[in-house]
Coordinates of C-alpha atoms and ligand atoms in Angstrom, one line a residue:
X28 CA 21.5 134.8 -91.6
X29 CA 20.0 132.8 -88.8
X30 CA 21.8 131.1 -85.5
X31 CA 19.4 129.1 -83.4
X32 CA 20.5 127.1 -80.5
X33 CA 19.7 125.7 -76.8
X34 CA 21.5 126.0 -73.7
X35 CA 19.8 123.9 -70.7
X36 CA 21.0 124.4 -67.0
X37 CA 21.5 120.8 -66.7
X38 CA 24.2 121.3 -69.5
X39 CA 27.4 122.5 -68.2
X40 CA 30.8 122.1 -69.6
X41 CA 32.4 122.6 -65.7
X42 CA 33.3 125.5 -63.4
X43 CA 34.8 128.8 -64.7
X44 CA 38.4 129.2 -62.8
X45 CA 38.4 133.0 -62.4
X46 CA 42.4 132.7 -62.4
X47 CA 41.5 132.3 -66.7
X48 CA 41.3 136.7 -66.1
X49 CA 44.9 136.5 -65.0
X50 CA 47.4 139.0 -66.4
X51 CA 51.5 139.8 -67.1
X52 CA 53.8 142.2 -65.9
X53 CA 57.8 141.5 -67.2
X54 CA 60.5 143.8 -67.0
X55 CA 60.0 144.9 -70.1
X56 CA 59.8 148.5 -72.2
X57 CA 57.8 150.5 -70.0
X58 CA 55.3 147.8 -68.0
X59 CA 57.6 148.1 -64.8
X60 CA 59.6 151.8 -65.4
X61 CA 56.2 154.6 -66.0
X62 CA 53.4 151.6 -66.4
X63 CA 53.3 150.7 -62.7
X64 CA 55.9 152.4 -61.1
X65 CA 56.5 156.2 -61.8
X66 CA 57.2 158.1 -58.5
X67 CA 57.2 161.1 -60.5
X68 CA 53.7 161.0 -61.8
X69 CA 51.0 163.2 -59.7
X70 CA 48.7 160.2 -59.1
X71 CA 51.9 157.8 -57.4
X72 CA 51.3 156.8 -54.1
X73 CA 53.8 156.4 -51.3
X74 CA 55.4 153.4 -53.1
X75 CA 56.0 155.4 -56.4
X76 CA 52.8 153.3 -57.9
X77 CA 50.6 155.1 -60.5
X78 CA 47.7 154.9 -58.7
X79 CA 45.6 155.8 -62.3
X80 CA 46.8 152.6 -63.5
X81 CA 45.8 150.6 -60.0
X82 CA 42.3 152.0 -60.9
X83 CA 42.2 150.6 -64.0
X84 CA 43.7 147.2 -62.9
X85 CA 41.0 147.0 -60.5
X86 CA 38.3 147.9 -62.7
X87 CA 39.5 144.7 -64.9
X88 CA 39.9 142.9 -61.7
X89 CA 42.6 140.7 -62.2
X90 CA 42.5 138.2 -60.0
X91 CA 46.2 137.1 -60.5
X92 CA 49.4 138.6 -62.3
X93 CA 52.5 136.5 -63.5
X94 CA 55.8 138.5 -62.7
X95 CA 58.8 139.0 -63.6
X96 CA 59.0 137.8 -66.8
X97 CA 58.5 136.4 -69.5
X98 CA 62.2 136.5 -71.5
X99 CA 63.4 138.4 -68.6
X100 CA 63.2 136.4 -66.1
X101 CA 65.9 133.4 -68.1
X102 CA 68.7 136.2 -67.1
X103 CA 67.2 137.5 -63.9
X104 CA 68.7 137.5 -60.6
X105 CA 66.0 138.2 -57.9
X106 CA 68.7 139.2 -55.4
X107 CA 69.2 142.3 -57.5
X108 CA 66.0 143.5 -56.8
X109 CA 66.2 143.5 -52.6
X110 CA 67.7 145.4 -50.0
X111 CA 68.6 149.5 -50.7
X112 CA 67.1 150.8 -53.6
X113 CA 70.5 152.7 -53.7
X114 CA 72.8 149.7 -54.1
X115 CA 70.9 148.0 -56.6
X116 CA 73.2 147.3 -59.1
X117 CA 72.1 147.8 -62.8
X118 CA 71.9 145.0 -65.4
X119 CA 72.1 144.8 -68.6
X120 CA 69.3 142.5 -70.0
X121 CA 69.6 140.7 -72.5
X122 CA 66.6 139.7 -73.4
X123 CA 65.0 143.1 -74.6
X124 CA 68.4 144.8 -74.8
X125 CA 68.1 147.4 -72.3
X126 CA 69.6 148.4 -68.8
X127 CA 67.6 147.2 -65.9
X128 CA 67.4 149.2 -62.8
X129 CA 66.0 147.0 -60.5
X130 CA 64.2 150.2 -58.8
X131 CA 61.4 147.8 -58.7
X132 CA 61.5 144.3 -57.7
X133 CA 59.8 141.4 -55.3
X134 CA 58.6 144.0 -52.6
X135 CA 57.6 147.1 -54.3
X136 CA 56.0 144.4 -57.1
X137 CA 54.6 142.3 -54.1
X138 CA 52.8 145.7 -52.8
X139 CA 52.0 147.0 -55.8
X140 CA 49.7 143.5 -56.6
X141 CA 48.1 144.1 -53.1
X142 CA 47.0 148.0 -54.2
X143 CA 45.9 146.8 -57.1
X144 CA 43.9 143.5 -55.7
X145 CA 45.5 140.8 -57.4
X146 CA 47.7 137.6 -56.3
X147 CA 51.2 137.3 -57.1
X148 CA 52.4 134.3 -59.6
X149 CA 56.3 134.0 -59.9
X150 CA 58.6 132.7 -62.2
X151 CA 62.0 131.7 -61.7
X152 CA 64.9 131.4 -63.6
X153 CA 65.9 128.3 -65.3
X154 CA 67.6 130.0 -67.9
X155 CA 70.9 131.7 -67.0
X156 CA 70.2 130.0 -63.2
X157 CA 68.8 126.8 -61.6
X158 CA 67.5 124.9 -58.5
X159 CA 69.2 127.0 -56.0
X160 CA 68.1 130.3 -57.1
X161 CA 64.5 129.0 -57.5
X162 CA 64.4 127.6 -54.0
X163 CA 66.1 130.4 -52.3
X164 CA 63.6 132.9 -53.8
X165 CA 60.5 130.6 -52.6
X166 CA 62.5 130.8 -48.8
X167 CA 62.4 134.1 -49.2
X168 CA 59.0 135.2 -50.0
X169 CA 56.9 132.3 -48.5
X170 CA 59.1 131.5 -45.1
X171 CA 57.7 132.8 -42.2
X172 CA 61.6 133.7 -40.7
X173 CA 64.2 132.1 -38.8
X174 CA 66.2 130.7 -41.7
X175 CA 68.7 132.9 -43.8
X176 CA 66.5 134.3 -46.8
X177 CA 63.4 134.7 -44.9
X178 CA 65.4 136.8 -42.1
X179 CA 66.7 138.8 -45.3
X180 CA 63.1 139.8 -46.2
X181 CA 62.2 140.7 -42.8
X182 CA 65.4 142.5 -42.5
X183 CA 64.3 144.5 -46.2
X184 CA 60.8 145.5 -44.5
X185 CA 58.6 142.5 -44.9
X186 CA 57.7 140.8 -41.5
X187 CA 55.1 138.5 -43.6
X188 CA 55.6 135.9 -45.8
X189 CA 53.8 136.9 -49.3
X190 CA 52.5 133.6 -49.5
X191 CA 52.6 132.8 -52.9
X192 CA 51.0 129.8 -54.4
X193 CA 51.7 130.1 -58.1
X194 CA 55.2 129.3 -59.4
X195 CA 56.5 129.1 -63.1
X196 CA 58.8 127.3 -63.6
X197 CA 61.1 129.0 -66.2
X198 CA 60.0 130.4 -69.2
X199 CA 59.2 129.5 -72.8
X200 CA 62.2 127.4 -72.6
X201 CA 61.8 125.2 -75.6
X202 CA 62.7 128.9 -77.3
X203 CA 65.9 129.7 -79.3
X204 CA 65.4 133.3 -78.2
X205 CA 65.8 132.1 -74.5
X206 CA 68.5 132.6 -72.4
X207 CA 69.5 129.3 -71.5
X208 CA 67.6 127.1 -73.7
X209 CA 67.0 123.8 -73.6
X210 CA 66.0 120.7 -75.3
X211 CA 62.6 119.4 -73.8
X212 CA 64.9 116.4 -71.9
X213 CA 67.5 118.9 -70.4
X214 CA 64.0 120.8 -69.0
X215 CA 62.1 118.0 -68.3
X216 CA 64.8 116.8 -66.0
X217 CA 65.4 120.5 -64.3
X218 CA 62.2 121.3 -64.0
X219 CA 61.7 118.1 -62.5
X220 CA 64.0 118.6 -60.1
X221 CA 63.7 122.3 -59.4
X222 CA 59.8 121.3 -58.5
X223 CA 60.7 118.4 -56.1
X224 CA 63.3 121.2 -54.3
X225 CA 60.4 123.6 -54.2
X226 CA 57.8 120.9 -53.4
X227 CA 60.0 119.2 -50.6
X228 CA 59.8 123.0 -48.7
X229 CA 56.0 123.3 -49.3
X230 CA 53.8 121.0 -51.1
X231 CA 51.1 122.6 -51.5
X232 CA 52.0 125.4 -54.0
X233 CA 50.8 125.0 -57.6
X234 CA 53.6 124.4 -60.2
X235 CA 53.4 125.1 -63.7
X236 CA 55.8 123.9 -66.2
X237 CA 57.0 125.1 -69.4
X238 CA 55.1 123.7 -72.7
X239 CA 55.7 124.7 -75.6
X240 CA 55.7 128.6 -76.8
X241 CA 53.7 128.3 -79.6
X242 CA 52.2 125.8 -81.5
X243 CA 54.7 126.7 -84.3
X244 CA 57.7 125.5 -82.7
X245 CA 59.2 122.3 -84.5
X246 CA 59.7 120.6 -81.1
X247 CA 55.3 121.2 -80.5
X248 CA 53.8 118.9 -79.4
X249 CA 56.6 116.1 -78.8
X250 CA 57.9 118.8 -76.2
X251 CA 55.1 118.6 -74.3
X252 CA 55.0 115.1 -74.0
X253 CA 58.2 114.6 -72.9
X254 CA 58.4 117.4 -70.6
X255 CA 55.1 116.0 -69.0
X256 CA 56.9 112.1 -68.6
X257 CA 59.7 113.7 -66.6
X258 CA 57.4 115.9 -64.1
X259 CA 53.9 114.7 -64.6
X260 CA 53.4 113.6 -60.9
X261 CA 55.1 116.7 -59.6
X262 CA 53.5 119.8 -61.5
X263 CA 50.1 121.2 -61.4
X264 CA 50.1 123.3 -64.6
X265 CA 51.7 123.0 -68.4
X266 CA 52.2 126.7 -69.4
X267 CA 50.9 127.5 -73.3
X268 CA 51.8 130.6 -75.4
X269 CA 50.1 132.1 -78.2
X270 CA 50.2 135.7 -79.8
X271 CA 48.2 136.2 -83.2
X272 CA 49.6 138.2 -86.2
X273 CA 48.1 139.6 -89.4
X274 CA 50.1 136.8 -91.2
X275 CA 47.2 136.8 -94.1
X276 CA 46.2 139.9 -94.3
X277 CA 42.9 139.9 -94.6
X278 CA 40.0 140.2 -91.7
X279 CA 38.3 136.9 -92.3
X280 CA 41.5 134.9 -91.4
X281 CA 42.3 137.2 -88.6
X282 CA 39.4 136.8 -87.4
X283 CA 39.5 132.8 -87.2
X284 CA 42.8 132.7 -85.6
X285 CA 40.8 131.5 -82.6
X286 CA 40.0 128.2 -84.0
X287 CA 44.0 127.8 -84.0
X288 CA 44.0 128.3 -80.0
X289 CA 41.0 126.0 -79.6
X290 CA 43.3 123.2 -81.6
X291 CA 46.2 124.0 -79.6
X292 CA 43.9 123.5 -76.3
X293 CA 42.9 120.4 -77.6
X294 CA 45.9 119.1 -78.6
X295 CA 47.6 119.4 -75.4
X296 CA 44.7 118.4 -73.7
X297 CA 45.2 115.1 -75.6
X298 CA 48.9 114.7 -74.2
X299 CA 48.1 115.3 -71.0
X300 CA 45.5 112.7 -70.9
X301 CA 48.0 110.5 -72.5
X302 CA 50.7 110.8 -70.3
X303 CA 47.9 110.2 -67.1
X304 CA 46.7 107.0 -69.0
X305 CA 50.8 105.7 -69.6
X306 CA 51.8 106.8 -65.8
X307 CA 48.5 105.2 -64.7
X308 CA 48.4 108.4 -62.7
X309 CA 44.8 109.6 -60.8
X310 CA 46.4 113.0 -60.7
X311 CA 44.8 115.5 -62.9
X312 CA 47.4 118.5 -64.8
X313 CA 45.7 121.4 -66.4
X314 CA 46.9 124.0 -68.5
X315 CA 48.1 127.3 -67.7
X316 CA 47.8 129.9 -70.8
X317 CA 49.6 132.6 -69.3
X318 CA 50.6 134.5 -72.5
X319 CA 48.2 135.2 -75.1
X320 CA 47.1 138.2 -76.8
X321 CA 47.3 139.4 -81.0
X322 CA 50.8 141.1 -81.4
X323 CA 51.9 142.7 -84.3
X324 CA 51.7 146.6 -84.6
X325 CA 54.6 147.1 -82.9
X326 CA 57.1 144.4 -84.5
X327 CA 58.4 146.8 -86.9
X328 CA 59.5 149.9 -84.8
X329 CA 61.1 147.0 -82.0
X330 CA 63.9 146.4 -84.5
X331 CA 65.7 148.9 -84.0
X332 CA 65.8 148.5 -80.4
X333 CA 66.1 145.1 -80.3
X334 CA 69.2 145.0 -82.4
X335 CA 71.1 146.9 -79.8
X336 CA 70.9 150.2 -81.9
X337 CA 69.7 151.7 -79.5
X338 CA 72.5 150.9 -76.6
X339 CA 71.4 150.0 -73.4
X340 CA 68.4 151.9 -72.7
X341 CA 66.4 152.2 -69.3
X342 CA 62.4 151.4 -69.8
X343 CA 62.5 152.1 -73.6
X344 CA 59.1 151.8 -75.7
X345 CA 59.1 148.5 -77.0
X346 CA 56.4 145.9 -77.7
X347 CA 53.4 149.2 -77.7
X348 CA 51.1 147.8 -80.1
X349 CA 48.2 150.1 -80.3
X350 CA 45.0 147.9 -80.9
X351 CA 42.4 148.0 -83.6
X352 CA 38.6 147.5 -83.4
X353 CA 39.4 144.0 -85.3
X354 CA 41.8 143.2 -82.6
X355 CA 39.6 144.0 -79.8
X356 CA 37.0 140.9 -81.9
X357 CA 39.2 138.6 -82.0
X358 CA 40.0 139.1 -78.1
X359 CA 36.6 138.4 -77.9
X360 CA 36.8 135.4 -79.3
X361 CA 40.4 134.0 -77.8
X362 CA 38.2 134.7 -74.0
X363 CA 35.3 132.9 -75.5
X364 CA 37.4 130.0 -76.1
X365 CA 38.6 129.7 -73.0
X366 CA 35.6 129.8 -71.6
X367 CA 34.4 126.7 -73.3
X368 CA 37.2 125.1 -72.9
X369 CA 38.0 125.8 -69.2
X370 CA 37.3 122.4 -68.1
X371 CA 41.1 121.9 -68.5
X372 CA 42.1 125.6 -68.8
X373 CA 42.5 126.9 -65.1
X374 CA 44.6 129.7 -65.6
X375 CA 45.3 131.9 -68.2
X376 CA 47.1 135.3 -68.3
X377 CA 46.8 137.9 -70.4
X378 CA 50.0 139.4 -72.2
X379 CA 50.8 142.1 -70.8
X380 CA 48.6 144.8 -68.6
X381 CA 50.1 147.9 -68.8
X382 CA 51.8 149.2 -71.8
X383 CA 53.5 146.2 -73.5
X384 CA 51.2 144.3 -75.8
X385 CA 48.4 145.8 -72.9
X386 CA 44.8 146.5 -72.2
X387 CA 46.1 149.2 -70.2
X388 CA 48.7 152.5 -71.8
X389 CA 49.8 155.2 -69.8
X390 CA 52.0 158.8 -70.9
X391 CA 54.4 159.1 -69.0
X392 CA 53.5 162.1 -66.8
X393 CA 50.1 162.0 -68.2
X394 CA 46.9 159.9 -68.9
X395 CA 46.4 156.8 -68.0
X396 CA 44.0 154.9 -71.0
X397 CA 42.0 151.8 -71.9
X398 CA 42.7 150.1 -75.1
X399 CA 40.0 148.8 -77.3
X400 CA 40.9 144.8 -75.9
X401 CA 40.1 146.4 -72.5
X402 CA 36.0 146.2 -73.1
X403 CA 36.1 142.2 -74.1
X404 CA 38.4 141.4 -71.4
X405 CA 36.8 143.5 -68.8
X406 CA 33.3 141.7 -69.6
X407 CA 34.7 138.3 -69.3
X408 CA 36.7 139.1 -66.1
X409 CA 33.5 141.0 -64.2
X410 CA 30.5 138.9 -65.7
X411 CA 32.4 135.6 -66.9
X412 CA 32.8 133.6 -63.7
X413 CA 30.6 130.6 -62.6
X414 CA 29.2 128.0 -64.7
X415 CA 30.5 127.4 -68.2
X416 CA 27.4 126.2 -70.5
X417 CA 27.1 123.9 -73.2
X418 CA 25.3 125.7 -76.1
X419 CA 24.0 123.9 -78.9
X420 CA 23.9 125.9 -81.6
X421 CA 23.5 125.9 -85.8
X422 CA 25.0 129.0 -87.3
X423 CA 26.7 128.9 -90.7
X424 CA 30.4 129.1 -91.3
X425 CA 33.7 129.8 -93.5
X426 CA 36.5 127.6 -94.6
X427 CA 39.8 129.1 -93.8
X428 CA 43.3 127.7 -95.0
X429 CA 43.7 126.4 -91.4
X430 CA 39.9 125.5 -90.0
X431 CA 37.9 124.0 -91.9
X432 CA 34.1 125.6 -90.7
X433 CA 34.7 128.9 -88.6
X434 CA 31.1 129.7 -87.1
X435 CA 30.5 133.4 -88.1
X436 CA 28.9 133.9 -84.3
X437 CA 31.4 132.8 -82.1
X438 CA 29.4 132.0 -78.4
X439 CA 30.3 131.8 -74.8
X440 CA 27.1 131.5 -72.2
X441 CA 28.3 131.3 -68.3
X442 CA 26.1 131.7 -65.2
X443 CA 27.4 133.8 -63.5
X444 CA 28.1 133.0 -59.8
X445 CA 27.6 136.6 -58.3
X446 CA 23.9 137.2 -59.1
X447 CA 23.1 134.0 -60.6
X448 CA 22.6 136.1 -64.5
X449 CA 23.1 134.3 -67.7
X450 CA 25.7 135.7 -69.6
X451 CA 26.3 136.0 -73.2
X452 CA 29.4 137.2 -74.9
X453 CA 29.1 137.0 -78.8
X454 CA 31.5 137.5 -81.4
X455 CA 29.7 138.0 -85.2
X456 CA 32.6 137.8 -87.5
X457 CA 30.8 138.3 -90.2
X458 CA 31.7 141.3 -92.4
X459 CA 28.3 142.3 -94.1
X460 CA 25.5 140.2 -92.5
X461 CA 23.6 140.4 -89.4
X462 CA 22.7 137.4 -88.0
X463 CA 19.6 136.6 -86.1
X464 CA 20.1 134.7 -83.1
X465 CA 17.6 132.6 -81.3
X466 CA 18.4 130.6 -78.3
X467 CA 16.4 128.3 -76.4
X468 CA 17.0 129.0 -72.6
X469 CA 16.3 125.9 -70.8
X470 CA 16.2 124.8 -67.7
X471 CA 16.8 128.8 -65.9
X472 CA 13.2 129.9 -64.7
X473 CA 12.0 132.8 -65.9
X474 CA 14.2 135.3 -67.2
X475 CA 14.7 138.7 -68.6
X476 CA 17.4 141.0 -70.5
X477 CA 19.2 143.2 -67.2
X478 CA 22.4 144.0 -69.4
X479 CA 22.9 144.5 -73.2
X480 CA 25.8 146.1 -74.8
X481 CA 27.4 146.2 -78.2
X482 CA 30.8 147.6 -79.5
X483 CA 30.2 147.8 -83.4
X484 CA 30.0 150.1 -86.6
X485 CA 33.4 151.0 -86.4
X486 CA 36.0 151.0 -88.8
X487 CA 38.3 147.8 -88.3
X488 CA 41.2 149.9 -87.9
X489 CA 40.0 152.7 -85.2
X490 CA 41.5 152.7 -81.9
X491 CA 41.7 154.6 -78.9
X492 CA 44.3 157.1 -77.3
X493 CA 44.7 159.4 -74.1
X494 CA 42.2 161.5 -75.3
X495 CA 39.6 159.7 -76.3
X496 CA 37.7 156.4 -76.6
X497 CA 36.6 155.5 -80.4
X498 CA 35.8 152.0 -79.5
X499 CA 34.1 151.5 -76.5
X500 CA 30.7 149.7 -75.4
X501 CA 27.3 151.5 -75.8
X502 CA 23.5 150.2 -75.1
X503 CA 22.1 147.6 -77.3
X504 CA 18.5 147.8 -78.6
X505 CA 16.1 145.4 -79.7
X506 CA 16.7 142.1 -78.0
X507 CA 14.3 140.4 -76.3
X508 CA 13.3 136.7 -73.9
X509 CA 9.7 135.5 -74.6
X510 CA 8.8 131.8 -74.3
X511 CA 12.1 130.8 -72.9
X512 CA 13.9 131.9 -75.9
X513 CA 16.4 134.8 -76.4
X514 CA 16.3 136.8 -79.5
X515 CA 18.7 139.7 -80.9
X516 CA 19.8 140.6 -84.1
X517 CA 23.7 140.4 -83.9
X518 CA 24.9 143.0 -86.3
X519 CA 27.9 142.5 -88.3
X520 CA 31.4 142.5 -87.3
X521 CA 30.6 143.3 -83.6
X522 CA 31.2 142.1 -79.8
X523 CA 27.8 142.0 -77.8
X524 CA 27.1 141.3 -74.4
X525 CA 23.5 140.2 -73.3
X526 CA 23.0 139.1 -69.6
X527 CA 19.4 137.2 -68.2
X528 CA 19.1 138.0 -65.0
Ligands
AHR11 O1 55.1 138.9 -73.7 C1 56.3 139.1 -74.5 C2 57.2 138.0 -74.6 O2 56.6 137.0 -75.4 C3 57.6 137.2 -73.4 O3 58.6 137.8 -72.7 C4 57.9 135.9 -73.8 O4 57.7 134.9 -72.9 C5 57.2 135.7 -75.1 O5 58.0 135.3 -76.1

């Protein structure tokens, strides 16, 4: 099978936001309690931080992490989580039905995100809460001083203000699931308000309001519309969800799931245009994706948990999927897609990064270790950054029950801003056939292969654990540029990385 194409420098569908490598940490199983934070562990630091797991959230190089939930944060009180570690009270959380401790909240999560190089984005809670709790929490971590919450934090140890530029407002709140759910014109008109509160103390942060939490939901897409009448002029962002399951059971569906995202992308692209065209608005709103991921493995063994069988437990496994080779592909392909479509995607966050649905697993008292989704997502995040190309390209297909012609190579090409390389991250879903590939480059002077890698020939269902990577990224062979055209044979079922420098 053949897959010729062109990509010309002149040709580019707009700048990369490096923000689209962004990640999730919620108070939820065992992110917070042993992911992060485990002053027990031999590699903590002086804040109680796994420093192994700083490493690795470094070597992914997040540029941004959305805290503290998630379901969480529609029950949260942020107050809980200031002042004396020793008179923080306990909660009971209802959302993941387990006892919160608060032993970590905004200032141990606030230096943790500096160890580990990343921004902060917070959400607040329009769940259980409202206006007043959101805009006391932005006093208190982006007021210099000399008003009541901002004193507080200096008081608790923080002279500076954090700073913060991205809020959430609320969370998936179009969910029954959610504490404090609401129909899309009880939001619309809270988060409407809530962002004029938090925009009348600063107005320059970046706001990003709830859309819909899955293109499932009944109220999709009319939710977005209407949230998006009542707070076009005042948000930045509209915040998508989507999580991928093995609803058909079979590889070649899985496989395509991404064609679902790109639709979903599309679709709310088209409503946000909309609504700009009826407000006769010259203010641009993108979209935030700041939960994806595949999530499934772990669904079953939740129940129990979930169901309150369990009591009230502290930082109890929940939500630990352990990911498959076949997973790890169709990560490949969800970052692909964003890629191409980042002209309106500017920030998008993957769910979660340590233990919950995560890149990133740790023992407690033990290793820290790198899924197999940790190779496609490190890739994108170190080489995917700059200019996202156009590419042109004729590859043959399958007809799913939901997209009609799924490419069997699934392509991203970005120049990269660093070191000016040409980047390409391919996905060949094909299950039995290599595919030749053969790519005009256009437009780029003269270049040559600096970087090729491959993760392939494994079964669909390996994965890794603390003692050892199965699926991880080795040399490539046999690709080569002559004439201005790039050629490699793409073997089947496999993630491969070529760079031009
Ligand atoms: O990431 C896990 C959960 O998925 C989040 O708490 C929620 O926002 C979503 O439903």
């Amino acid at each position: 099978m053949r897959a010729t194409g062109t990509v010309h420098s002149a040709y580019a569908i707009g700048t990369v936001d490096g923000r689209i490598y962004g990640s999730f940490i919620e108070h939820l199983g065992r992110a917070v309690y042993t992911g992060i934070y485990e002053p027990e562990h031999s590699t903590a630091d002086v804040n109680g931080m796994r420093r192994d797991v700083i490493d690795l959230v470094r070597e992914l190089d997040v540029p941004v992490v959305r805290y503290p939930g998630g379901n969480f944060v529609s029950a949260y009180n942020w107050e809980d989580g200031i002042g004396p570690r020793e008179k923080r009270p306990v909660r009971l959380d209802l959302a993941w039905h387990s006892a919160e401790s608060n032993q970590v909240g905004i200032h141990e999560f606030a230096d943790w995100a500096e160890a580990a190089g990343t921004e902060m984005m917070l959400a607040v809670n329009l769940g259980s809460r409202g206006l007043d709790a959101a805009r006391s929490f932005l006093e208190y971590v982006n007021h210099p001083g000399g008003s009541y919450w901002s004193d507080l934090r200096r008081e608790n140890g923080r002279e500076a203000p954090w700073g913060v530029k991205i809020w959430c407002l609320g969370n998936e709140m179009d969910g029954p699931w959610q504490i404090g759910q609401k129909t899309a014109d009880e939001y619309g008109r809270l988060a409407f308000e809530t962002a004029k509160a938090m925009r009348a103390f600063d107005p320059s942060i970046e706001l990003v309001v709830c859309g819909s939490s899955s293109p499932r939901m009944p109220t999709y897409p009319d939710w977005e519309a209407t949230v998006l009448d009542y707070t076009y002029d005042t948000v930045d962002y509209i915040s998508l969800h989507l999580y991928f399951d093995y609803d058909t059971g079979n590889t070649a569906d899985f496989l395509a799931e991404s064609a679902r995202l790109d639709d979903y992308i599309g679709t709310v692209a088209g409503v946000i245009a909309y609504t700009k065209a009826k407000k006769r608005s010259q203010k641009d709103v993108y979209i935030s994706f700041d939960e994806w991921n595949v999530w499934y493995h772990s669904r079953e063994a939740d129940k129990a948990v979930l169901a309150g069988k369990s009591g009230w437990p502290h930082a109890p496994a929940l939500l630990e999927d352990i990911y498959t080779f076949e997973d790890a592909l169709l990560v490949g392909c969800m970052i692909n897609t964003f890629i191409r479509r980042s002209d309106v995607v500017k920030i998008a966050c993957l769910a979660q990064l340590v233990n919950v649905i995560a890149p990133i697993m740790t023992v407690p008292g033990g290793e820290a270790w790198r899924q197999t989704t940790f190779y496609p997502f490190l890739f994108a995040s170190r080489y995917g950054r700059g200019r996202a190309l156009k590419l042109a390209i004729d590859v043959p297909g399958y007809a799913t029950s939901f997209a009609k012609n799924v490419p069997y190579l699934d392509v991203s090409v970005v120049e990269t801003e660093t070191d000016g390389a040409l980047t390409f991250f391919i996905v060949n879903r094909h299950q039995t056939e290599a595919i030749e590939l053969d790519i005009a480059v256009e437009g780029f002077g003269t270049r040559r292969i600096i970087f090729d890698q491959v993760i392939e020939g494994h079964d669909l269902k390996a994965t890794n654990g603390p003692h050892g990577e199965t699926v991880a990224p080795k040399d490539a062979v046999g690709s080569s540029v002559s004439d201005g055209r790039l050629k490699a044979t793409v073997s089947p079922l496999s993630y491969r990385i070529i760079r031009l420098g």
